[in-house]
Amino acid sequence: MPGLRSQRETARDLLAAGGILRLSEFREAGVTAATLSRMEKDGEVVRLARGLYQRPDADLDAHHTLAEAAKRFPKAVICLVSALAFHGLTDQLPAKVWLAIGRNDWTPRPGDIPVRTLRFADDLLADSVGTHVIEGVPVKVFGVAKTIADCFRHRGRIGLPVALEGLQEALRQRKATPAEIARAAETGGVATVIRPYLEALTANG
């Protein structure tokens, strides 16, 4: 079946270049869902979640779930505990991927990828966003200082101890300076909340 073989070759090339792909991306390249289904049965592709595919021999990154979430929800930014874990600032292993979305963005539906979403004002959503490539997927993650400020801003959701752990580790590992954290806290409206903890942790430093 030459047509099927051609589609399979196209699918293999796409997977080799892109890591994780959405069904819509295959369709745009002329690869049908039926072809992907046959490839899945033959062990040539793995369906990670609804509409997400990857090679079965792909090297999985420690932050694989972030790549999945970013591919599924490309406009979202990794935030809070998930961002802390990405930056190596917590021992927490969040069961869900924390995502920041805009005020008017479509809310991700519950599915194969467990996510928690928070709505951010446009200026806060665009502030201090870094793009990191994980398994070939561009993943947007808030920077360290911004993440610390956000954790204090949403301490009611994640718990103050988690925010404090992130602050302590950011300073200990020198991944953000006290001045950077203070500026991010000011921008995020939590300067008065974070100041006493920041002063206590830097008093002897």
PDB file of C-alpha atoms in Angstrom:
ATOM      1  CA  MET A   1       0.000   0.000   0.000  1.00  0.00           C
ATOM      2  CA  PRO A   2       2.247   2.853  -1.253  1.00  0.00           C
ATOM      3  CA  GLY A   3      -0.003   5.593   0.074  1.00  0.00           C
ATOM      4  CA  LEU A   4       0.005   4.143   3.569  1.00  0.00           C
ATOM      5  CA  ARG A   5       3.762   3.653   3.490  1.00  0.00           C
ATOM      6  CA  SER A   6       4.232   7.276   2.457  1.00  0.00           C
ATOM      7  CA  GLN A   7       2.091   8.450   5.344  1.00  0.00           C
ATOM      8  CA  ARG A   8       4.048   6.283   7.760  1.00  0.00           C
ATOM      9  CA  GLU A   9       7.323   7.705   6.526  1.00  0.00           C
ATOM     10  CA  THR A  10       5.957  11.207   6.924  1.00  0.00           C
ATOM     11  CA  ALA A  11       4.793  10.388  10.444  1.00  0.00           C
ATOM     12  CA  ARG A  12       8.195   8.960  11.376  1.00  0.00           C
ATOM     13  CA  ASP A  13       9.950  12.065  10.067  1.00  0.00           C
ATOM     14  CA  LEU A  14       7.588  14.340  12.020  1.00  0.00           C
ATOM     15  CA  LEU A  15       8.118  12.381  15.235  1.00  0.00           C
ATOM     16  CA  ALA A  16      11.886  12.385  14.795  1.00  0.00           C
ATOM     17  CA  ALA A  17      11.891  16.156  14.350  1.00  0.00           C
ATOM     18  CA  GLY A  18       9.196  17.217  16.809  1.00  0.00           C
ATOM     19  CA  GLY A  19       9.299  14.769  19.715  1.00  0.00           C
ATOM     20  CA  ILE A  20       5.643  15.008  20.754  1.00  0.00           C
ATOM     21  CA  LEU A  21       3.019  15.817  18.147  1.00  0.00           C
ATOM     22  CA  ARG A  22      -0.673  16.564  18.106  1.00  0.00           C
ATOM     23  CA  LEU A  23      -3.096  14.775  15.814  1.00  0.00           C
ATOM     24  CA  SER A  24      -3.816  18.073  14.062  1.00  0.00           C
ATOM     25  CA  GLU A  25      -0.130  18.390  13.126  1.00  0.00           C
ATOM     26  CA  PHE A  26      -0.153  14.950  11.527  1.00  0.00           C
ATOM     27  CA  ARG A  27      -3.316  15.791   9.643  1.00  0.00           C
ATOM     28  CA  GLU A  28      -1.792  19.007   8.315  1.00  0.00           C
ATOM     29  CA  ALA A  29       1.071  16.894   6.926  1.00  0.00           C
ATOM     30  CA  GLY A  30      -1.332  14.461   5.266  1.00  0.00           C
ATOM     31  CA  VAL A  31      -1.183  11.684   7.853  1.00  0.00           C
ATOM     32  CA  THR A  32      -4.612  10.342   8.726  1.00  0.00           C
ATOM     33  CA  ALA A  33      -5.897   9.162  12.094  1.00  0.00           C
ATOM     34  CA  ALA A  34      -6.343   5.710  10.579  1.00  0.00           C
ATOM     35  CA  THR A  35      -2.644   5.550   9.719  1.00  0.00           C
ATOM     36  CA  LEU A  36      -1.701   6.571  13.258  1.00  0.00           C
ATOM     37  CA  SER A  37      -4.037   3.928  14.644  1.00  0.00           C
ATOM     38  CA  ARG A  38      -2.302   1.253  12.544  1.00  0.00           C
ATOM     39  CA  MET A  39       1.105   2.545  13.587  1.00  0.00           C
ATOM     40  CA  GLU A  40       0.029   2.414  17.226  1.00  0.00           C
ATOM     41  CA  LYS A  41      -1.087  -1.219  16.821  1.00  0.00           C
ATOM     42  CA  ASP A  42       2.229  -2.034  15.139  1.00  0.00           C
ATOM     43  CA  GLY A  43       4.198  -0.418  17.968  1.00  0.00           C
ATOM     44  CA  GLU A  44       5.589   2.396  15.807  1.00  0.00           C
ATOM     45  CA  VAL A  45       3.961   5.170  17.797  1.00  0.00           C
ATOM     46  CA  VAL A  46       2.689   5.627  21.345  1.00  0.00           C
ATOM     47  CA  ARG A  47      -0.441   7.583  22.176  1.00  0.00           C
ATOM     48  CA  LEU A  48       0.418   9.605  25.276  1.00  0.00           C
ATOM     49  CA  ALA A  49      -3.005  11.156  25.714  1.00  0.00           C
ATOM     50  CA  ARG A  50      -5.963  12.060  23.579  1.00  0.00           C
ATOM     51  CA  GLY A  51      -4.536  13.546  20.386  1.00  0.00           C
ATOM     52  CA  LEU A  52      -0.866  13.355  21.509  1.00  0.00           C
ATOM     53  CA  TYR A  53       1.694  10.960  20.045  1.00  0.00           C
ATOM     54  CA  GLN A  54       5.370  10.114  20.529  1.00  0.00           C
ATOM     55  CA  ARG A  55       7.909   7.553  19.332  1.00  0.00           C
ATOM     56  CA  PRO A  56       8.033   4.430  21.521  1.00  0.00           C
ATOM     57  CA  ASP A  57      11.825   4.670  21.838  1.00  0.00           C
ATOM     58  CA  ALA A  58      11.864   8.373  22.781  1.00  0.00           C
ATOM     59  CA  ASP A  59      14.113   9.345  25.677  1.00  0.00           C
ATOM     60  CA  LEU A  60      11.773  10.647  28.353  1.00  0.00           C
ATOM     61  CA  ASP A  61      12.911  13.767  30.171  1.00  0.00           C
ATOM     62  CA  ALA A  62      12.393  14.151  33.915  1.00  0.00           C
ATOM     63  CA  HIS A  63       9.928  16.910  33.004  1.00  0.00           C
ATOM     64  CA  HIS A  64       8.056  14.838  30.432  1.00  0.00           C
ATOM     65  CA  THR A  65       4.616  15.798  31.797  1.00  0.00           C
ATOM     66  CA  LEU A  66       5.445  19.477  31.259  1.00  0.00           C
ATOM     67  CA  ALA A  67       6.184  18.763  27.602  1.00  0.00           C
ATOM     68  CA  GLU A  68       2.865  16.934  27.269  1.00  0.00           C
ATOM     69  CA  ALA A  69       0.958  19.791  28.874  1.00  0.00           C
ATOM     70  CA  ALA A  70       2.733  22.423  26.763  1.00  0.00           C
ATOM     71  CA  LYS A  71       1.966  20.536  23.570  1.00  0.00           C
ATOM     72  CA  ARG A  72      -1.681  20.191  24.550  1.00  0.00           C
ATOM     73  CA  PHE A  73      -2.037  23.767  25.820  1.00  0.00           C
ATOM     74  CA  PRO A  74       0.599  25.861  23.993  1.00  0.00           C
ATOM     75  CA  LYS A  75      -0.637  29.249  25.257  1.00  0.00           C
ATOM     76  CA  ALA A  76      -0.325  28.276  28.934  1.00  0.00           C
ATOM     77  CA  VAL A  77       2.704  28.951  31.144  1.00  0.00           C
ATOM     78  CA  ILE A  78       4.037  26.465  33.709  1.00  0.00           C
ATOM     79  CA  CYS A  79       3.627  28.041  37.145  1.00  0.00           C
ATOM     80  CA  LEU A  80       3.592  27.581  40.941  1.00  0.00           C
ATOM     81  CA  VAL A  81       4.649  24.137  42.224  1.00  0.00           C
ATOM     82  CA  SER A  82       5.333  22.789  38.726  1.00  0.00           C
ATOM     83  CA  ALA A  83       7.639  25.739  38.029  1.00  0.00           C
ATOM     84  CA  LEU A  84       9.339  25.271  41.411  1.00  0.00           C
ATOM     85  CA  ALA A  85       9.989  21.619  40.560  1.00  0.00           C
ATOM     86  CA  PHE A  86      11.298  22.536  37.107  1.00  0.00           C
ATOM     87  CA  HIS A  87      13.762  24.998  38.637  1.00  0.00           C
ATOM     88  CA  GLY A  88      14.836  22.448  41.277  1.00  0.00           C
ATOM     89  CA  LEU A  89      13.457  24.461  44.189  1.00  0.00           C
ATOM     90  CA  THR A  90      11.207  21.887  45.853  1.00  0.00           C
ATOM     91  CA  ASP A  91      11.046  18.209  46.707  1.00  0.00           C
ATOM     92  CA  GLN A  92       7.322  18.272  45.938  1.00  0.00           C
ATOM     93  CA  LEU A  93       6.206  16.078  43.054  1.00  0.00           C
ATOM     94  CA  PRO A  94       2.956  17.716  41.954  1.00  0.00           C
ATOM     95  CA  ALA A  95       0.321  15.222  40.854  1.00  0.00           C
ATOM     96  CA  LYS A  96      -0.997  17.806  38.399  1.00  0.00           C
ATOM     97  CA  VAL A  97       0.706  20.290  36.112  1.00  0.00           C
ATOM     98  CA  TRP A  98       0.053  23.856  37.278  1.00  0.00           C
ATOM     99  CA  LEU A  99      -0.737  26.136  34.332  1.00  0.00           C
ATOM    100  CA  ALA A 100      -1.262  29.882  34.117  1.00  0.00           C
ATOM    101  CA  ILE A 101      -3.712  31.063  31.471  1.00  0.00           C
ATOM    102  CA  GLY A 102      -5.134  34.432  30.453  1.00  0.00           C
ATOM    103  CA  ARG A 103      -8.343  35.939  31.761  1.00  0.00           C
ATOM    104  CA  ASN A 104     -10.196  35.166  28.539  1.00  0.00           C
ATOM    105  CA  ASP A 105      -8.402  31.988  27.483  1.00  0.00           C
ATOM    106  CA  TRP A 106     -10.256  28.738  26.987  1.00  0.00           C
ATOM    107  CA  THR A 107     -10.103  26.599  30.140  1.00  0.00           C
ATOM    108  CA  PRO A 108      -8.361  23.250  29.529  1.00  0.00           C
ATOM    109  CA  ARG A 109     -10.739  20.359  29.999  1.00  0.00           C
ATOM    110  CA  PRO A 110      -9.898  17.516  32.379  1.00  0.00           C
ATOM    111  CA  GLY A 111      -8.425  14.648  30.407  1.00  0.00           C
ATOM    112  CA  ASP A 112      -5.507  12.261  30.210  1.00  0.00           C
ATOM    113  CA  ILE A 113      -3.135  15.029  31.352  1.00  0.00           C
ATOM    114  CA  PRO A 114      -3.997  16.158  34.897  1.00  0.00           C
ATOM    115  CA  VAL A 115      -3.699  19.943  35.117  1.00  0.00           C
ATOM    116  CA  ARG A 116      -4.599  22.767  37.497  1.00  0.00           C
ATOM    117  CA  THR A 117      -5.201  26.131  35.895  1.00  0.00           C
ATOM    118  CA  LEU A 118      -5.073  29.639  37.288  1.00  0.00           C
ATOM    119  CA  ARG A 119      -6.113  32.778  35.470  1.00  0.00           C
ATOM    120  CA  PHE A 120      -3.536  35.579  35.356  1.00  0.00           C
ATOM    121  CA  ALA A 121      -3.941  39.185  34.296  1.00  0.00           C
ATOM    122  CA  ASP A 122      -2.295  39.810  30.918  1.00  0.00           C
ATOM    123  CA  ASP A 123       0.622  41.769  32.370  1.00  0.00           C
ATOM    124  CA  LEU A 124       1.423  39.066  34.943  1.00  0.00           C
ATOM    125  CA  LEU A 125       1.028  36.296  32.371  1.00  0.00           C
ATOM    126  CA  ALA A 126       3.560  37.927  30.048  1.00  0.00           C
ATOM    127  CA  ASP A 127       6.086  38.780  32.776  1.00  0.00           C
ATOM    128  CA  SER A 128       9.303  36.770  33.195  1.00  0.00           C
ATOM    129  CA  VAL A 129       8.456  33.900  30.843  1.00  0.00           C
ATOM    130  CA  GLY A 130      11.276  31.666  29.647  1.00  0.00           C
ATOM    131  CA  THR A 131      10.970  29.080  26.878  1.00  0.00           C
ATOM    132  CA  HIS A 132      12.709  25.748  27.463  1.00  0.00           C
ATOM    133  CA  VAL A 133      12.837  22.859  24.994  1.00  0.00           C
ATOM    134  CA  ILE A 134      11.810  19.555  26.575  1.00  0.00           C
ATOM    135  CA  GLU A 135      11.713  16.480  24.321  1.00  0.00           C
ATOM    136  CA  GLY A 136      11.631  18.775  21.317  1.00  0.00           C
ATOM    137  CA  VAL A 137       8.682  20.755  22.660  1.00  0.00           C
ATOM    138  CA  PRO A 138       8.951  24.487  23.511  1.00  0.00           C
ATOM    139  CA  VAL A 139       7.701  24.820  27.097  1.00  0.00           C
ATOM    140  CA  LYS A 140       6.943  28.210  28.642  1.00  0.00           C
ATOM    141  CA  VAL A 141       7.926  28.459  32.320  1.00  0.00           C
ATOM    142  CA  PHE A 142       7.903  31.450  34.655  1.00  0.00           C
ATOM    143  CA  GLY A 143      11.321  32.558  35.908  1.00  0.00           C
ATOM    144  CA  VAL A 144      12.540  31.832  39.449  1.00  0.00           C
ATOM    145  CA  ALA A 145      11.827  35.188  41.120  1.00  0.00           C
ATOM    146  CA  LYS A 146       8.419  35.454  39.458  1.00  0.00           C
ATOM    147  CA  THR A 147       7.572  31.896  40.518  1.00  0.00           C
ATOM    148  CA  ILE A 148       8.455  32.640  44.151  1.00  0.00           C
ATOM    149  CA  ALA A 149       6.254  35.728  44.141  1.00  0.00           C
ATOM    150  CA  ASP A 150       3.388  33.793  42.553  1.00  0.00           C
ATOM    151  CA  CYS A 151       3.691  31.040  45.160  1.00  0.00           C
ATOM    152  CA  PHE A 152       3.258  33.597  47.936  1.00  0.00           C
ATOM    153  CA  ARG A 153       0.399  35.235  46.032  1.00  0.00           C
ATOM    154  CA  HIS A 154      -1.360  31.871  45.799  1.00  0.00           C
ATOM    155  CA  ARG A 155      -0.191  30.466  49.138  1.00  0.00           C
ATOM    156  CA  GLY A 156      -3.798  29.701  49.996  1.00  0.00           C
ATOM    157  CA  ARG A 157      -3.840  27.153  47.172  1.00  0.00           C
ATOM    158  CA  ILE A 158      -0.432  25.531  47.546  1.00  0.00           C
ATOM    159  CA  GLY A 159       0.334  26.159  51.220  1.00  0.00           C
ATOM    160  CA  LEU A 160       2.737  28.630  52.817  1.00  0.00           C
ATOM    161  CA  PRO A 161       5.366  25.928  53.581  1.00  0.00           C
ATOM    162  CA  VAL A 162       5.761  25.232  49.852  1.00  0.00           C
ATOM    163  CA  ALA A 163       6.232  28.930  49.095  1.00  0.00           C
ATOM    164  CA  LEU A 164       8.778  29.229  51.909  1.00  0.00           C
ATOM    165  CA  GLU A 165      10.674  26.177  50.688  1.00  0.00           C
ATOM    166  CA  GLY A 166      10.889  27.706  47.230  1.00  0.00           C
ATOM    167  CA  LEU A 167      12.145  31.006  48.652  1.00  0.00           C
ATOM    168  CA  GLN A 168      14.775  29.323  50.814  1.00  0.00           C
ATOM    169  CA  GLU A 169      16.039  27.132  47.997  1.00  0.00           C
ATOM    170  CA  ALA A 170      16.148  29.985  45.490  1.00  0.00           C
ATOM    171  CA  LEU A 171      18.376  31.948  47.854  1.00  0.00           C
ATOM    172  CA  ARG A 172      20.472  28.959  48.940  1.00  0.00           C
ATOM    173  CA  GLN A 173      21.109  27.855  45.365  1.00  0.00           C
ATOM    174  CA  ARG A 174      21.575  31.464  44.275  1.00  0.00           C
ATOM    175  CA  LYS A 175      19.060  31.104  41.479  1.00  0.00           C
ATOM    176  CA  ALA A 176      17.595  34.517  42.302  1.00  0.00           C
ATOM    177  CA  THR A 177      18.881  37.463  44.319  1.00  0.00           C
ATOM    178  CA  PRO A 178      16.925  39.053  47.180  1.00  0.00           C
ATOM    179  CA  ALA A 179      16.539  42.181  45.018  1.00  0.00           C
ATOM    180  CA  GLU A 180      15.090  40.182  42.107  1.00  0.00           C
ATOM    181  CA  ILE A 181      12.626  38.433  44.403  1.00  0.00           C
ATOM    182  CA  ALA A 182      11.645  41.732  46.030  1.00  0.00           C
ATOM    183  CA  ARG A 183      10.986  43.308  42.627  1.00  0.00           C
ATOM    184  CA  ALA A 184       8.881  40.332  41.528  1.00  0.00           C
ATOM    185  CA  ALA A 185       6.951  40.480  44.797  1.00  0.00           C
ATOM    186  CA  GLU A 186       6.285  44.187  44.250  1.00  0.00           C
ATOM    187  CA  THR A 187       5.014  43.528  40.733  1.00  0.00           C
ATOM    188  CA  GLY A 188       2.840  40.680  41.983  1.00  0.00           C
ATOM    189  CA  GLY A 189       1.375  42.703  44.835  1.00  0.00           C
ATOM    190  CA  VAL A 190       2.842  40.579  47.654  1.00  0.00           C
ATOM    191  CA  ALA A 191       5.774  42.746  48.740  1.00  0.00           C
ATOM    192  CA  THR A 192       4.456  43.208  52.292  1.00  0.00           C
ATOM    193  CA  VAL A 193       3.785  39.465  52.586  1.00  0.00           C
ATOM    194  CA  ILE A 194       7.176  38.260  51.451  1.00  0.00           C
ATOM    195  CA  ARG A 195       9.333  41.025  52.991  1.00  0.00           C
ATOM    196  CA  PRO A 196       9.601  39.628  56.556  1.00  0.00           C
ATOM    197  CA  TYR A 197      10.548  36.162  55.301  1.00  0.00           C
ATOM    198  CA  LEU A 198      13.064  37.605  52.860  1.00  0.00           C
ATOM    199  CA  GLU A 199      14.608  39.799  55.556  1.00  0.00           C
ATOM    200  CA  ALA A 200      14.820  36.882  58.001  1.00  0.00           C
ATOM    201  CA  LEU A 201      16.530  34.622  55.479  1.00  0.00           C
ATOM    202  CA  THR A 202      19.042  37.262  54.407  1.00  0.00           C
ATOM    203  CA  ALA A 203      19.756  38.751  57.855  1.00  0.00           C
ATOM    204  CA  ASN A 204      22.912  36.681  58.352  1.00  0.00           C
ATOM    205  CA  GLY A 205      23.919  36.610  54.712  1.00  0.00           C
TER     206      GLY A 205
END
